[in-house]
Amino acid sequence: QVQLVESGGGSVQPGGSLRLSCAASGRTLNAAMGWFRQAPGKERLFVAAITWTGGSTYYADSVKGRFTISRDNAKSTVYLQMNDLKPEDTAIYYCAGRKYLIGSRQLDDYDYWGQGTQVTVSS
């Protein structure tokens, strides 16, 4: 079994930055990873994904140019660097892993999920 634990969430003013981390433990996760987010009363949406090698990344249009996904396989950790944060980025952010090497934008393609970390952007 694979466990995913997110960290790095918090409160920040508009224009600020945060870096989320997702640490994987348990059975080695040799797979693509993704980040999703869910605002209150709304569905969980794709944010970013990265292939196993890190050679390809995918972003939602709403975060492209502001967020960067990366990974350190030696540390079994995936990161989401978030810059120029906006109030509409406020949500619970979830890390997800899938059993395939290629990333996906589809929530149902992911097999493992973390518990989420809250990000609040407000002045």
Coordinates of N, CA, C and O in Angstrom, one line a residue:
Q1 N 0.8 -1.2 0.0 CA 0.0 0.0 0.0 C 0.9 1.2 0.0 O 2.0 1.2 0.5
V2 N 0.4 2.3 -0.6 CA 1.1 3.6 -0.7 C 0.4 4.6 0.2 O -0.8 4.7 0.1
Q3 N 1.2 5.3 0.9 CA 0.6 6.5 1.7 C 1.2 7.8 1.2 O 2.4 7.9 0.9
L4 N 0.4 8.7 1.0 CA 0.8 10.1 0.5 C 0.4 11.1 1.6 O -0.7 11.1 2.1
V5 N 1.4 11.9 1.9 CA 1.2 12.9 3.0 C 1.6 14.3 2.4 O 2.8 14.5 2.1
E6 N 0.6 15.2 2.4 CA 0.9 16.6 1.9 C 1.3 17.4 3.1 O 0.9 17.2 4.2
S7 N 2.1 18.5 2.7 CA 2.5 19.5 3.7 C 2.8 20.8 3.0 O 2.9 20.8 1.7
G8 N 2.8 21.9 3.7 CA 3.2 23.1 3.1 C 2.1 24.1 2.9 O 2.3 25.2 2.5
G9 N 0.9 23.7 3.2 CA -0.3 24.6 3.0 C -0.2 25.7 4.1 O 0.6 25.7 5.0
G10 N -1.1 26.7 3.9 CA -1.2 27.8 4.9 C -1.9 28.9 4.3 O -2.6 28.8 3.3
S11 N -1.8 30.1 5.0 CA -2.5 31.3 4.5 C -1.5 32.3 4.0 O -0.4 32.4 4.5
V12 N -1.8 32.9 2.9 CA -0.9 33.8 2.2 C -1.7 35.0 1.6 O -2.9 34.8 1.2
Q13 N -1.1 36.1 1.4 CA -1.8 37.2 0.8 C -1.7 37.1 -0.7 O -0.8 36.4 -1.3
P14 N -2.7 37.7 -1.5 CA -2.6 37.7 -2.9 C -1.2 38.1 -3.4 O -0.7 39.1 -2.9
G15 N -0.7 37.4 -4.4 CA 0.6 37.7 -4.9 C 1.7 36.9 -4.3 O 2.9 36.9 -4.7
G16 N 1.4 36.2 -3.2 CA 2.4 35.5 -2.4 C 2.6 34.1 -3.0 O 2.1 33.7 -4.1
S17 N 3.5 33.4 -2.3 CA 3.9 32.0 -2.8 C 3.9 31.0 -1.7 O 4.0 31.4 -0.5
L18 N 3.7 29.8 -2.1 CA 3.7 28.6 -1.2 C 4.3 27.5 -2.0 O 4.2 27.4 -3.2
R19 N 5.0 26.6 -1.3 CA 5.4 25.3 -1.9 C 4.8 24.1 -1.1 O 5.1 24.0 0.1
L20 N 4.0 23.4 -1.9 CA 3.5 22.2 -1.3 C 4.4 21.0 -1.5 O 5.0 20.9 -2.6
S21 N 4.4 20.1 -0.6 CA 5.2 18.8 -0.7 C 4.3 17.6 -0.5 O 3.3 17.7 0.2
C22 N 4.6 16.5 -1.2 CA 3.8 15.3 -1.1 C 4.9 14.2 -0.9 O 5.6 13.9 -1.9
A23 N 4.9 13.6 0.3 CA 5.9 12.5 0.5 C 5.2 11.2 0.4 O 4.1 11.0 1.1
A24 N 5.8 10.3 -0.3 CA 5.2 8.9 -0.5 C 5.9 7.9 0.4 O 7.2 8.0 0.5
S25 N 5.2 7.1 1.0 CA 5.8 6.0 1.8 C 5.1 4.7 1.6 O 4.0 4.7 0.9
G26 N 5.7 3.6 2.1 CA 5.1 2.3 1.8 C 5.7 1.7 0.6 O 6.9 1.9 0.3
R27 N 4.9 1.0 -0.1 CA 5.4 0.4 -1.4 C 5.9 1.5 -2.3 O 5.3 2.5 -2.5
T28 N 7.1 1.3 -3.0 CA 7.6 2.3 -3.8 C 6.7 2.7 -4.9 O 6.1 1.9 -5.6
L29 N 6.5 4.0 -5.0 CA 5.6 4.5 -6.0 C 6.3 4.9 -7.3 O 6.8 6.0 -7.4
N30 N 6.4 4.0 -8.2 CA 7.0 4.3 -9.5 C 5.9 4.7 -10.5 O 5.5 3.9 -11.3
A31 N 5.5 5.9 -10.4 CA 4.3 6.3 -11.2 C 4.2 7.8 -11.4 O 4.9 8.5 -10.8
A32 N 3.3 8.1 -12.2 CA 3.0 9.5 -12.4 C 2.3 10.1 -11.2 O 1.6 9.3 -10.5
M33 N 2.5 11.3 -10.9 CA 1.8 12.0 -9.8 C 1.1 13.2 -10.2 O 1.4 13.8 -11.3
G34 N 0.1 13.6 -9.4 CA -0.7 14.8 -9.8 C -1.1 15.6 -8.5 O -1.0 15.1 -7.4
W35 N -1.5 16.8 -8.8 CA -2.1 17.6 -7.7 C -3.5 18.0 -8.2 O -3.7 18.4 -9.4
F36 N -4.5 18.0 -7.3 CA -5.8 18.4 -7.5 C -6.2 19.3 -6.4 O -5.6 19.4 -5.4
R37 N -7.3 20.1 -6.6 CA -7.7 21.0 -5.5 C -9.3 21.0 -5.5 O -9.9 20.8 -6.5
Q38 N -9.8 21.3 -4.3 CA -11.2 21.3 -4.1 C -11.6 22.5 -3.3 O -11.2 22.6 -2.1
A39 N -12.3 23.4 -3.9 CA -12.8 24.6 -3.1 C -14.1 24.2 -2.4 O -14.8 23.3 -2.8
P40 N -14.5 24.9 -1.4 CA -15.8 24.6 -0.6 C -17.0 24.6 -1.6 O -17.2 25.5 -2.3
G41 N -17.7 23.5 -1.5 CA -18.9 23.3 -2.3 C -18.7 23.1 -3.8 O -19.7 23.1 -4.5
K42 N -17.5 22.8 -4.1 CA -17.2 22.6 -5.6 C -16.5 21.2 -5.8 O -16.1 20.6 -4.8
E43 N -16.4 20.8 -7.0 CA -15.8 19.5 -7.3 C -14.3 19.6 -7.3 O -13.7 20.7 -7.4
R44 N -13.7 18.4 -7.1 CA -12.3 18.4 -7.1 C -11.7 18.5 -8.6 O -12.2 17.8 -9.4
L45 N -10.8 19.4 -8.8 CA -10.3 19.7 -10.1 C -8.8 19.5 -10.3 O -8.1 19.6 -9.3
F46 N -8.4 19.1 -11.5 CA -7.0 18.9 -11.8 C -6.3 20.2 -11.7 O -6.7 21.3 -12.1
V47 N -5.0 20.2 -11.2 CA -4.1 21.3 -11.1 C -2.9 21.1 -12.0 O -2.6 21.9 -12.8
A48 N -2.2 20.0 -11.7 CA -0.9 19.7 -12.4 C -0.6 18.2 -12.3 O -1.1 17.5 -11.4
A49 N 0.2 17.7 -13.2 CA 0.7 16.3 -13.2 C 2.1 16.2 -13.7 O 2.5 17.1 -14.5
I50 N 2.8 15.1 -13.4 CA 4.1 14.9 -13.8 C 4.4 13.5 -14.0 O 3.9 12.6 -13.3
T51 N 5.1 13.1 -15.1 CA 5.4 11.7 -15.4 C 6.4 11.2 -14.4 O 7.0 12.0 -13.6
W52 N 6.6 9.9 -14.4 CA 7.5 9.2 -13.5 C 9.0 9.8 -13.7 O 9.6 10.1 -12.7
T53 N 9.4 10.1 -14.9 CA 10.7 10.6 -15.1 C 10.8 12.1 -14.8 O 11.9 12.6 -14.7
G54 N 9.7 12.7 -14.8 CA 9.7 14.2 -14.6 C 9.9 14.9 -15.9 O 10.0 16.1 -16.0
G55 N 10.0 14.1 -17.0 CA 10.2 14.7 -18.3 C 9.1 15.5 -18.9 O 9.3 16.3 -19.8
S56 N 7.9 15.2 -18.5 CA 6.7 15.8 -19.0 C 5.8 16.3 -17.8 O 5.6 15.6 -16.9
T57 N 5.3 17.5 -18.0 CA 4.4 18.1 -17.0 C 3.1 18.6 -17.7 O 3.1 18.9 -18.9
Y58 N 2.1 18.7 -16.9 CA 0.8 19.1 -17.4 C 0.2 20.1 -16.4 O 0.3 19.8 -15.2
Y59 N -0.5 21.1 -16.9 CA -1.1 22.1 -16.0 C -2.5 22.4 -16.5 O -2.8 22.5 -17.7
A60 N -3.3 22.8 -15.5 CA -4.6 23.4 -15.8 C -4.4 24.8 -16.3 O -3.4 25.5 -15.9
D61 N -5.2 25.3 -17.2 CA -5.0 26.6 -17.8 C -5.0 27.7 -16.7 O -4.3 28.7 -16.8
S62 N -5.8 27.5 -15.6 CA -5.9 28.5 -14.6 C -4.6 28.7 -13.8 O -4.5 29.7 -13.1
V63 N -3.7 27.7 -13.9 CA -2.5 27.9 -13.1 C -1.2 27.9 -13.9 O -0.1 28.1 -13.4
K64 N -1.4 27.7 -15.2 CA -0.2 27.7 -16.1 C 0.6 29.0 -16.0 O 0.0 30.1 -16.1
G65 N 1.9 28.9 -15.9 CA 2.7 30.1 -15.8 C 2.9 30.6 -14.3 O 3.8 31.4 -14.1
R66 N 2.1 30.1 -13.4 CA 2.2 30.5 -12.0 C 2.6 29.3 -11.1 O 3.3 29.5 -10.1
F67 N 2.2 28.1 -11.5 CA 2.5 26.9 -10.7 C 3.5 26.0 -11.4 O 3.5 26.0 -12.6
T68 N 4.4 25.4 -10.6 CA 5.3 24.4 -11.2 C 5.3 23.1 -10.4 O 5.5 23.2 -9.2
I69 N 5.1 22.0 -11.1 CA 5.2 20.7 -10.4 C 6.6 20.1 -10.7 O 7.1 20.2 -11.8
S70 N 7.1 19.5 -9.7 CA 8.4 18.8 -9.8 C 8.5 17.6 -8.9 O 7.6 17.4 -8.1
R71 N 9.5 16.8 -9.1 CA 9.6 15.6 -8.2 C 11.1 15.3 -7.9 O 11.9 15.5 -8.8
D72 N 11.3 14.6 -6.8 CA 12.6 14.1 -6.4 C 12.4 12.6 -6.1 O 12.0 12.3 -5.0
N73 N 12.6 11.8 -7.0 CA 12.3 10.3 -6.8 C 13.2 9.7 -5.7 O 12.8 8.8 -5.1
A74 N 14.4 10.3 -5.6 CA 15.3 9.8 -4.5 C 14.7 10.0 -3.1 O 14.9 9.2 -2.2
K75 N 13.9 11.0 -3.0 CA 13.2 11.4 -1.8 C 11.7 10.9 -1.8 O 11.0 11.2 -0.8
S76 N 11.3 10.3 -2.9 CA 9.9 9.9 -3.0 C 9.0 11.1 -2.7 O 7.9 11.0 -2.0
T77 N 9.3 12.3 -3.2 CA 8.5 13.5 -2.9 C 8.2 14.2 -4.2 O 9.0 14.3 -5.1
V78 N 7.0 14.8 -4.2 CA 6.5 15.6 -5.3 C 6.2 17.0 -4.8 O 5.8 17.1 -3.6
Y79 N 6.5 18.0 -5.5 CA 6.4 19.4 -5.1 C 5.4 20.2 -6.0 O 5.3 19.8 -7.2
L80 N 4.8 21.2 -5.4 CA 4.0 22.1 -6.2 C 4.4 23.5 -5.8 O 4.0 23.9 -4.7
Q81 N 5.2 24.2 -6.6 CA 5.5 25.6 -6.3 C 4.4 26.5 -6.8 O 4.1 26.4 -8.0
M82 N 3.9 27.3 -6.0 CA 2.8 28.1 -6.4 C 3.2 29.6 -6.2 O 3.4 30.0 -5.0
N83 N 3.2 30.3 -7.2 CA 3.6 31.7 -7.2 C 2.4 32.6 -7.7 O 1.5 32.1 -8.3
D84 N 2.5 33.9 -7.3 CA 1.4 34.8 -7.7 C 0.0 34.3 -7.4 O -0.9 34.3 -8.2
L85 N -0.1 33.9 -6.1 CA -1.4 33.3 -5.7 C -2.5 34.3 -5.7 O -2.3 35.5 -5.4
K86 N -3.7 33.8 -6.1 CA -4.9 34.6 -6.2 C -6.0 34.0 -5.2 O -5.9 32.8 -4.9
P87 N -6.9 34.8 -4.8 CA -8.0 34.3 -3.9 C -8.7 33.1 -4.5 O -9.1 32.2 -3.7
E88 N -8.8 33.0 -5.8 CA -9.5 31.9 -6.4 C -8.7 30.6 -6.3 O -9.2 29.5 -6.7
D89 N -7.4 30.7 -5.9 CA -6.6 29.5 -5.6 C -6.9 28.8 -4.3 O -6.4 27.8 -4.0
T90 N -7.7 29.5 -3.5 CA -8.1 29.0 -2.2 C -8.8 27.7 -2.3 O -9.8 27.6 -3.0
A91 N -8.3 26.6 -1.7 CA -8.9 25.3 -1.8 C -8.1 24.3 -0.9 O -7.0 24.7 -0.4
I92 N -8.6 23.1 -0.8 CA -7.8 22.0 -0.2 C -7.1 21.4 -1.4 O -7.7 21.0 -2.4
Y93 N -5.8 21.2 -1.3 CA -4.9 20.7 -2.3 C -4.6 19.2 -2.0 O -4.1 18.9 -0.9
Y94 N -4.8 18.3 -3.0 CA -4.6 16.9 -2.8 C -3.5 16.4 -3.7 O -3.5 16.7 -4.9
C95 N -2.7 15.6 -3.2 CA -1.7 14.9 -3.9 C -2.3 13.5 -4.4 O -3.0 12.9 -3.6
A96 N -1.9 13.1 -5.6 CA -2.4 11.8 -6.1 C -1.4 11.1 -6.8 O -0.5 11.7 -7.5
G97 N -1.5 9.7 -6.8 CA -0.5 8.9 -7.6 C -1.3 7.9 -8.4 O -2.4 7.4 -8.0
R98 N -0.7 7.5 -9.5 CA -1.4 6.5 -10.3 C -0.4 5.4 -10.6 O 0.8 5.6 -10.6
K99 N -0.9 4.2 -11.1 CA -0.1 3.1 -11.3 C 0.6 3.0 -12.7 O 1.1 2.0 -13.1
Y100 N 0.6 4.2 -13.3 CA 1.1 4.2 -14.7 C 2.2 5.3 -14.7 O 2.2 6.2 -13.9
L101 N 3.1 5.3 -15.7 CA 4.2 6.2 -15.8 C 3.8 7.6 -16.3 O 4.4 8.6 -16.1
I102 N 2.6 7.6 -17.1 CA 2.2 8.8 -17.8 C 1.2 9.5 -16.9 O 0.3 8.9 -16.4
G103 N 1.3 10.9 -16.9 CA 0.4 11.7 -16.1 C -1.0 11.7 -16.7 O -1.2 11.4 -17.9
S104 N -2.0 12.2 -16.0 CA -3.3 12.3 -16.4 C -4.0 13.5 -15.8 O -3.7 13.8 -14.7
R105 N -5.0 14.1 -16.5 CA -5.8 15.2 -16.0 C -7.0 14.7 -15.3 O -7.8 15.5 -14.8
Q106 N -7.3 13.4 -15.4 CA -8.6 12.8 -15.0 C -8.5 12.3 -13.5 O -7.6 11.5 -13.2
L107 N -9.3 12.7 -12.7 CA -9.3 12.4 -11.3 C -9.5 10.8 -11.1 O -8.8 10.3 -10.3
D108 N -10.3 10.2 -12.0 CA -10.6 8.8 -11.8 C -9.4 7.9 -12.2 O -9.4 6.7 -12.0
D109 N -8.4 8.5 -12.9 CA -7.2 7.7 -13.3 C -6.2 7.5 -12.2 O -5.2 6.8 -12.3
Y110 N -6.4 8.2 -11.0 CA -5.5 8.1 -9.9 C -5.9 7.1 -8.9 O -7.1 6.9 -8.6
D111 N -4.9 6.4 -8.3 CA -5.2 5.2 -7.5 C -4.9 5.5 -6.0 O -5.5 4.9 -5.1
Y112 N -4.1 6.5 -5.7 CA -3.7 6.8 -4.3 C -3.9 8.3 -4.1 O -3.6 9.1 -5.0
W113 N -4.4 8.6 -2.9 CA -4.7 10.0 -2.6 C -4.2 10.4 -1.2 O -4.2 9.5 -0.2
G114 N -3.7 11.6 -1.0 CA -3.3 12.1 0.3 C -4.6 12.7 1.0 O -5.7 12.7 0.5
Q115 N -4.3 13.2 2.2 CA -5.5 13.7 3.0 C -5.8 15.1 2.7 O -6.8 15.6 3.1
G116 N -4.9 15.8 2.0 CA -5.1 17.2 1.6 C -4.5 18.2 2.6 O -4.3 17.9 3.7
T117 N -4.2 19.3 2.0 CA -3.6 20.4 2.8 C -4.3 21.7 2.4 O -4.5 22.0 1.2
Q118 N -4.7 22.5 3.3 CA -5.5 23.8 3.1 C -4.6 24.9 2.6 O -3.5 25.2 3.2
V119 N -5.0 25.5 1.5 CA -4.3 26.8 1.0 C -5.4 27.9 1.0 O -6.4 27.7 0.4
T120 N -5.1 29.0 1.7 CA -6.0 30.1 1.8 C -5.3 31.3 1.3 O -4.2 31.7 1.8
V121 N -5.8 32.0 0.3 CA -5.3 33.2 -0.2 C -6.3 34.4 0.0 O -7.3 34.4 -0.5
S122 N -5.8 35.3 0.9 CA -6.7 36.3 1.3 C -5.9 37.5 1.8 O -4.9 37.4 2.4
S123 N -6.5 38.7 1.6 CA -5.9 39.9 2.1 C -6.4 40.3 3.5 O -6.0 41.2 4.1

